[in-house]
Amino acid sequence: MSEWGVPSVQAVVKVGDTVSDIREGRNADVCSLGVLEGNSVMGMTQAAYETLSAEKKQAAFDRARQMFIEAGADDVLLNIEQLPAWIQANN
């Protein structure tokens, strides 16, 4: 909070599933998180994703994680359900 009780930009977290989302957050100088499940970085439909073996899913997640990190992500979550715990742990 700022001295006037207004939330500070340092309290903002940009969460997204694209490299553009991460870059937007970095350009706004706010914490940026990538989300792996359902992200567009992997370039496949949900149906195609569901046909992958566990090993191929992990490889796809690893590639997407690396792309988010290279774009400047502060962290990468498996799914959006992890966000509340991430906020609590990083507050």
CSV table of N, CA and C in Angstrom, one decimal:
chain,number,residue,atom,x,y,z
A,1,MET,N,0.8,-1.2,0.0
A,1,MET,CA,0.0,0.0,0.0
A,1,MET,C,0.9,1.2,0.0
A,2,SER,N,0.4,2.3,-0.7
A,2,SER,CA,1.1,3.5,-0.7
A,2,SER,C,0.8,4.2,0.6
A,3,GLU,N,1.4,5.4,0.8
A,3,GLU,CA,1.2,6.1,2.1
A,3,GLU,C,-0.3,6.6,2.2
A,4,TRP,N,-1.0,6.6,1.1
A,4,TRP,CA,-2.4,7.1,1.2
A,4,TRP,C,-3.4,5.9,1.2
A,5,GLY,N,-2.9,4.7,1.4
A,5,GLY,CA,-3.8,3.5,1.5
A,5,GLY,C,-4.2,3.0,0.2
A,6,VAL,N,-3.6,3.5,-0.9
A,6,VAL,CA,-4.0,3.0,-2.2
A,6,VAL,C,-3.0,1.9,-2.6
A,7,PRO,N,-3.5,0.8,-3.2
A,7,PRO,CA,-2.6,-0.2,-3.6
A,7,PRO,C,-1.5,0.3,-4.5
A,8,SER,N,-0.3,-0.3,-4.3
A,8,SER,CA,0.9,0.1,-5.1
A,8,SER,C,1.0,-0.8,-6.3
A,9,VAL,N,1.6,-0.3,-7.4
A,9,VAL,CA,1.9,-1.2,-8.5
A,9,VAL,C,2.7,-2.4,-8.2
A,10,GLN,N,3.5,-2.3,-7.1
A,10,GLN,CA,4.3,-3.5,-6.7
A,10,GLN,C,3.4,-4.6,-6.2
A,11,ALA,N,2.1,-4.3,-6.0
A,11,ALA,CA,1.2,-5.4,-5.5
A,11,ALA,C,0.5,-6.1,-6.7
A,12,VAL,N,0.8,-5.6,-7.9
A,12,VAL,CA,0.1,-6.1,-9.1
A,12,VAL,C,0.9,-7.4,-9.6
A,13,VAL,N,0.1,-8.4,-10.0
A,13,VAL,CA,0.7,-9.6,-10.6
A,13,VAL,C,-0.1,-9.8,-12.0
A,14,LYS,N,0.7,-9.8,-13.0
A,14,LYS,CA,0.2,-10.1,-14.4
A,14,LYS,C,0.3,-11.6,-14.6
A,15,VAL,N,-0.8,-12.2,-14.8
A,15,VAL,CA,-0.8,-13.7,-15.1
A,15,VAL,C,-1.3,-13.9,-16.5
A,16,GLY,N,-0.5,-14.8,-17.2
A,16,GLY,CA,-1.0,-15.0,-18.6
A,16,GLY,C,-0.5,-16.3,-19.1
A,17,ASP,N,-1.0,-16.7,-20.3
A,17,ASP,CA,-0.6,-17.9,-20.9
A,17,ASP,C,0.0,-17.7,-22.3
A,18,THR,N,0.5,-16.5,-22.5
A,18,THR,CA,1.2,-16.2,-23.8
A,18,THR,C,2.5,-15.5,-23.5
A,19,VAL,N,3.5,-15.5,-24.4
A,19,VAL,CA,4.7,-14.8,-24.2
A,19,VAL,C,4.3,-13.3,-24.2
A,20,SER,N,3.4,-12.9,-25.0
A,20,SER,CA,2.9,-11.5,-25.0
A,20,SER,C,2.4,-11.0,-23.7
A,21,ASP,N,1.7,-11.9,-23.0
A,21,ASP,CA,1.3,-11.6,-21.6
A,21,ASP,C,2.4,-11.3,-20.7
A,22,ILE,N,3.5,-12.1,-20.8
A,22,ILE,CA,4.7,-11.9,-19.9
A,22,ILE,C,5.3,-10.6,-20.3
A,23,ARG,N,5.5,-10.3,-21.6
A,23,ARG,CA,6.1,-9.1,-22.0
A,23,ARG,C,5.3,-7.8,-21.6
A,24,GLU,N,4.0,-7.9,-21.6
A,24,GLU,CA,3.2,-6.8,-21.2
A,24,GLU,C,3.4,-6.5,-19.7
A,25,GLY,N,3.5,-7.6,-18.9
A,25,GLY,CA,3.8,-7.4,-17.5
A,25,GLY,C,5.1,-6.8,-17.2
A,26,ARG,N,6.1,-7.3,-17.9
A,26,ARG,CA,7.5,-6.7,-17.8
A,26,ARG,C,7.5,-5.3,-18.2
A,27,ASN,N,6.9,-5.0,-19.3
A,27,ASN,CA,6.8,-3.6,-19.8
A,27,ASN,C,6.1,-2.6,-18.8
A,28,ALA,N,5.2,-3.2,-18.1
A,28,ALA,CA,4.5,-2.4,-17.0
A,28,ALA,C,5.2,-2.4,-15.7
A,29,ASP,N,6.3,-3.1,-15.7
A,29,ASP,CA,7.2,-3.2,-14.5
A,29,ASP,C,6.4,-3.8,-13.3
A,30,VAL,N,5.6,-4.9,-13.6
A,30,VAL,CA,4.9,-5.6,-12.5
A,30,VAL,C,5.4,-7.1,-12.6
A,31,CYS,N,5.1,-7.8,-11.5
A,31,CYS,CA,5.4,-9.2,-11.5
A,31,CYS,C,4.6,-9.9,-12.5
A,32,SER,N,5.3,-10.8,-13.3
A,32,SER,CA,4.6,-11.5,-14.4
A,32,SER,C,4.8,-13.0,-14.2
A,33,LEU,N,3.6,-13.7,-14.3
A,33,LEU,CA,3.6,-15.2,-14.1
A,33,LEU,C,3.1,-15.8,-15.4
A,34,GLY,N,3.7,-16.9,-15.8
A,34,GLY,CA,3.2,-17.7,-16.9
A,34,GLY,C,2.4,-18.9,-16.4
A,35,VAL,N,1.4,-19.3,-17.1
A,35,VAL,CA,0.6,-20.5,-16.8
A,35,VAL,C,0.7,-21.5,-17.9
A,36,LEU,N,1.1,-22.7,-17.4
A,36,LEU,CA,1.4,-23.8,-18.4
A,36,LEU,C,0.1,-24.5,-19.0
A,37,GLU,N,-0.7,-24.9,-18.1
A,37,GLU,CA,-1.9,-25.7,-18.6
A,37,GLU,C,-2.8,-24.7,-19.4
A,38,GLY,N,-3.1,-25.1,-20.6
A,38,GLY,CA,-4.0,-24.4,-21.5
A,38,GLY,C,-3.3,-23.2,-22.2
A,39,ASN,N,-2.0,-23.1,-22.1
A,39,ASN,CA,-1.3,-22.0,-22.7
A,39,ASN,C,-1.2,-22.2,-24.2
A,40,SER,N,-1.1,-21.0,-24.9
A,40,SER,CA,-1.1,-21.0,-26.4
A,40,SER,C,0.4,-21.3,-26.9
A,41,VAL,N,1.3,-21.2,-26.0
A,41,VAL,CA,2.7,-21.4,-26.4
A,41,VAL,C,3.0,-22.8,-26.9
A,42,MET,N,2.3,-23.8,-26.4
A,42,MET,CA,2.5,-25.1,-26.9
A,42,MET,C,1.9,-25.4,-28.3
A,43,GLY,N,1.0,-24.5,-28.7
A,43,GLY,CA,0.5,-24.6,-30.0
A,43,GLY,C,-0.3,-25.8,-30.4
A,44,MET,N,-1.2,-26.2,-29.4
A,44,MET,CA,-2.0,-27.4,-29.7
A,44,MET,C,-3.4,-27.3,-29.1
A,45,THR,N,-4.3,-28.0,-29.6
A,45,THR,CA,-5.7,-28.0,-29.1
A,45,THR,C,-5.7,-28.8,-27.8
A,46,GLN,N,-6.7,-28.6,-27.0
A,46,GLN,CA,-6.9,-29.5,-25.8
A,46,GLN,C,-7.0,-30.9,-26.2
A,47,ALA,N,-7.7,-31.2,-27.3
A,47,ALA,CA,-7.8,-32.6,-27.7
A,47,ALA,C,-6.4,-33.2,-28.1
A,48,ALA,N,-5.6,-32.4,-28.8
A,48,ALA,CA,-4.2,-32.9,-29.1
A,48,ALA,C,-3.4,-33.1,-27.8
A,49,TYR,N,-3.5,-32.1,-26.9
A,49,TYR,CA,-2.8,-32.2,-25.7
A,49,TYR,C,-3.1,-33.5,-24.9
A,50,GLU,N,-4.4,-33.8,-24.9
A,50,GLU,CA,-4.9,-35.0,-24.1
A,50,GLU,C,-4.4,-36.3,-24.7
A,51,THR,N,-4.0,-36.3,-25.9
A,51,THR,CA,-3.5,-37.6,-26.5
A,51,THR,C,-2.0,-37.8,-26.2
A,52,LEU,N,-1.3,-36.8,-25.7
A,52,LEU,CA,0.1,-36.9,-25.4
A,52,LEU,C,0.4,-37.8,-24.3
A,53,SER,N,1.5,-38.5,-24.3
A,53,SER,CA,2.0,-39.3,-23.2
A,53,SER,C,2.5,-38.4,-22.1
A,54,ALA,N,2.6,-38.9,-20.9
A,54,ALA,CA,3.1,-38.0,-19.8
A,54,ALA,C,4.4,-37.4,-20.1
A,55,GLU,N,5.3,-38.2,-20.7
A,55,GLU,CA,6.6,-37.7,-21.1
A,55,GLU,C,6.6,-36.6,-22.1
A,56,LYS,N,5.7,-36.7,-23.1
A,56,LYS,CA,5.6,-35.6,-24.1
A,56,LYS,C,4.9,-34.4,-23.5
A,57,LYS,N,4.0,-34.6,-22.6
A,57,LYS,CA,3.3,-33.4,-21.9
A,57,LYS,C,4.4,-32.7,-21.1
A,58,GLN,N,5.2,-33.4,-20.4
A,58,GLN,CA,6.3,-32.8,-19.6
A,58,GLN,C,7.3,-32.0,-20.5
A,59,ALA,N,7.6,-32.6,-21.6
A,59,ALA,CA,8.5,-31.9,-22.6
A,59,ALA,C,7.9,-30.7,-23.1
A,60,ALA,N,6.6,-30.7,-23.4
A,60,ALA,CA,5.9,-29.5,-23.9
A,60,ALA,C,5.9,-28.4,-22.8
A,61,PHE,N,5.6,-28.9,-21.5
A,61,PHE,CA,5.6,-27.9,-20.4
A,61,PHE,C,7.0,-27.3,-20.2
A,62,ASP,N,8.0,-28.1,-20.3
A,62,ASP,CA,9.4,-27.6,-20.2
A,62,ASP,C,9.7,-26.6,-21.2
A,63,ARG,N,9.3,-26.8,-22.5
A,63,ARG,CA,9.6,-25.9,-23.6
A,63,ARG,C,8.8,-24.6,-23.3
A,64,ALA,N,7.6,-24.7,-22.9
A,64,ALA,CA,6.7,-23.5,-22.6
A,64,ALA,C,7.3,-22.7,-21.4
A,65,ARG,N,7.7,-23.4,-20.4
A,65,ARG,CA,8.3,-22.8,-19.2
A,65,ARG,C,9.5,-22.0,-19.6
A,66,GLN,N,10.4,-22.6,-20.4
A,66,GLN,CA,11.6,-21.9,-20.9
A,66,GLN,C,11.3,-20.6,-21.7
A,67,MET,N,10.3,-20.7,-22.5
A,67,MET,CA,9.9,-19.6,-23.3
A,67,MET,C,9.4,-18.4,-22.4
A,68,PHE,N,8.6,-18.8,-21.4
A,68,PHE,CA,8.1,-17.8,-20.4
A,68,PHE,C,9.3,-17.1,-19.7
A,69,ILE,N,10.2,-18.0,-19.2
A,69,ILE,CA,11.4,-17.5,-18.5
A,69,ILE,C,12.2,-16.5,-19.4
A,70,GLU,N,12.4,-16.9,-20.6
A,70,GLU,CA,13.2,-16.1,-21.5
A,70,GLU,C,12.5,-14.8,-21.8
A,71,ALA,N,11.2,-14.8,-21.8
A,71,ALA,CA,10.4,-13.6,-22.0
A,71,ALA,C,10.4,-12.7,-20.8
A,72,GLY,N,10.9,-13.2,-19.6
A,72,GLY,CA,11.0,-12.4,-18.4
A,72,GLY,C,10.1,-12.7,-17.3
A,73,ALA,N,9.4,-13.9,-17.4
A,73,ALA,CA,8.5,-14.3,-16.3
A,73,ALA,C,9.2,-14.4,-15.0
A,74,ASP,N,8.6,-13.9,-13.9
A,74,ASP,CA,9.1,-14.0,-12.6
A,74,ASP,C,9.0,-15.4,-12.1
A,75,ASP,N,8.0,-16.1,-12.5
A,75,ASP,CA,7.7,-17.5,-12.1
A,75,ASP,C,6.7,-18.1,-13.1
A,76,VAL,N,6.6,-19.4,-13.1
A,76,VAL,CA,5.7,-20.1,-14.0
A,76,VAL,C,4.9,-21.1,-13.1
A,77,LEU,N,3.5,-21.0,-13.3
A,77,LEU,CA,2.6,-21.9,-12.6
A,77,LEU,C,2.2,-23.0,-13.5
A,78,LEU,N,1.9,-24.2,-12.9
A,78,LEU,CA,1.3,-25.3,-13.7
A,78,LEU,C,-0.1,-24.9,-14.2
A,79,ASN,N,-0.9,-24.3,-13.3
A,79,ASN,CA,-2.3,-23.9,-13.6
A,79,ASN,C,-2.7,-22.8,-12.8
A,80,ILE,N,-3.8,-22.2,-13.1
A,80,ILE,CA,-4.3,-21.0,-12.4
A,80,ILE,C,-4.7,-21.3,-11.0
A,81,GLU,N,-5.1,-22.5,-10.7
A,81,GLU,CA,-5.4,-22.9,-9.3
A,81,GLU,C,-4.3,-22.7,-8.4
A,82,GLN,N,-3.1,-22.7,-8.9
A,82,GLN,CA,-1.9,-22.5,-8.0
A,82,GLN,C,-1.7,-21.0,-7.6
A,83,LEU,N,-2.4,-20.1,-8.3
A,83,LEU,CA,-2.2,-18.7,-8.0
A,83,LEU,C,-2.4,-18.2,-6.6
A,84,PRO,N,-3.5,-18.6,-5.9
A,84,PRO,CA,-3.7,-18.2,-4.5
A,84,PRO,C,-2.5,-18.6,-3.6
A,85,ALA,N,-2.1,-19.8,-3.7
A,85,ALA,CA,-0.9,-20.3,-2.9
A,85,ALA,C,0.3,-19.5,-3.3
A,86,TRP,N,0.5,-19.2,-4.6
A,86,TRP,CA,1.7,-18.4,-5.0
A,86,TRP,C,1.7,-17.0,-4.4
A,87,ILE,N,0.5,-16.4,-4.4
A,87,ILE,CA,0.4,-15.1,-3.8
A,87,ILE,C,0.6,-15.1,-2.3
A,88,GLN,N,0.1,-16.1,-1.7
A,88,GLN,CA,0.3,-16.2,-0.2
A,88,GLN,C,1.8,-16.4,0.1
A,89,ALA,N,2.4,-17.2,-0.6
A,89,ALA,CA,3.8,-17.5,-0.4
A,89,ALA,C,4.8,-16.4,-0.8
A,90,ASN,N,4.3,-15.5,-1.7
A,90,ASN,CA,5.2,-14.4,-2.1
A,90,ASN,C,4.7,-13.0,-1.7
A,91,ASN,N,3.8,-13.0,-0.7
A,91,ASN,CA,3.3,-11.7,-0.3
A,91,ASN,C,4.1,-11.1,0.9
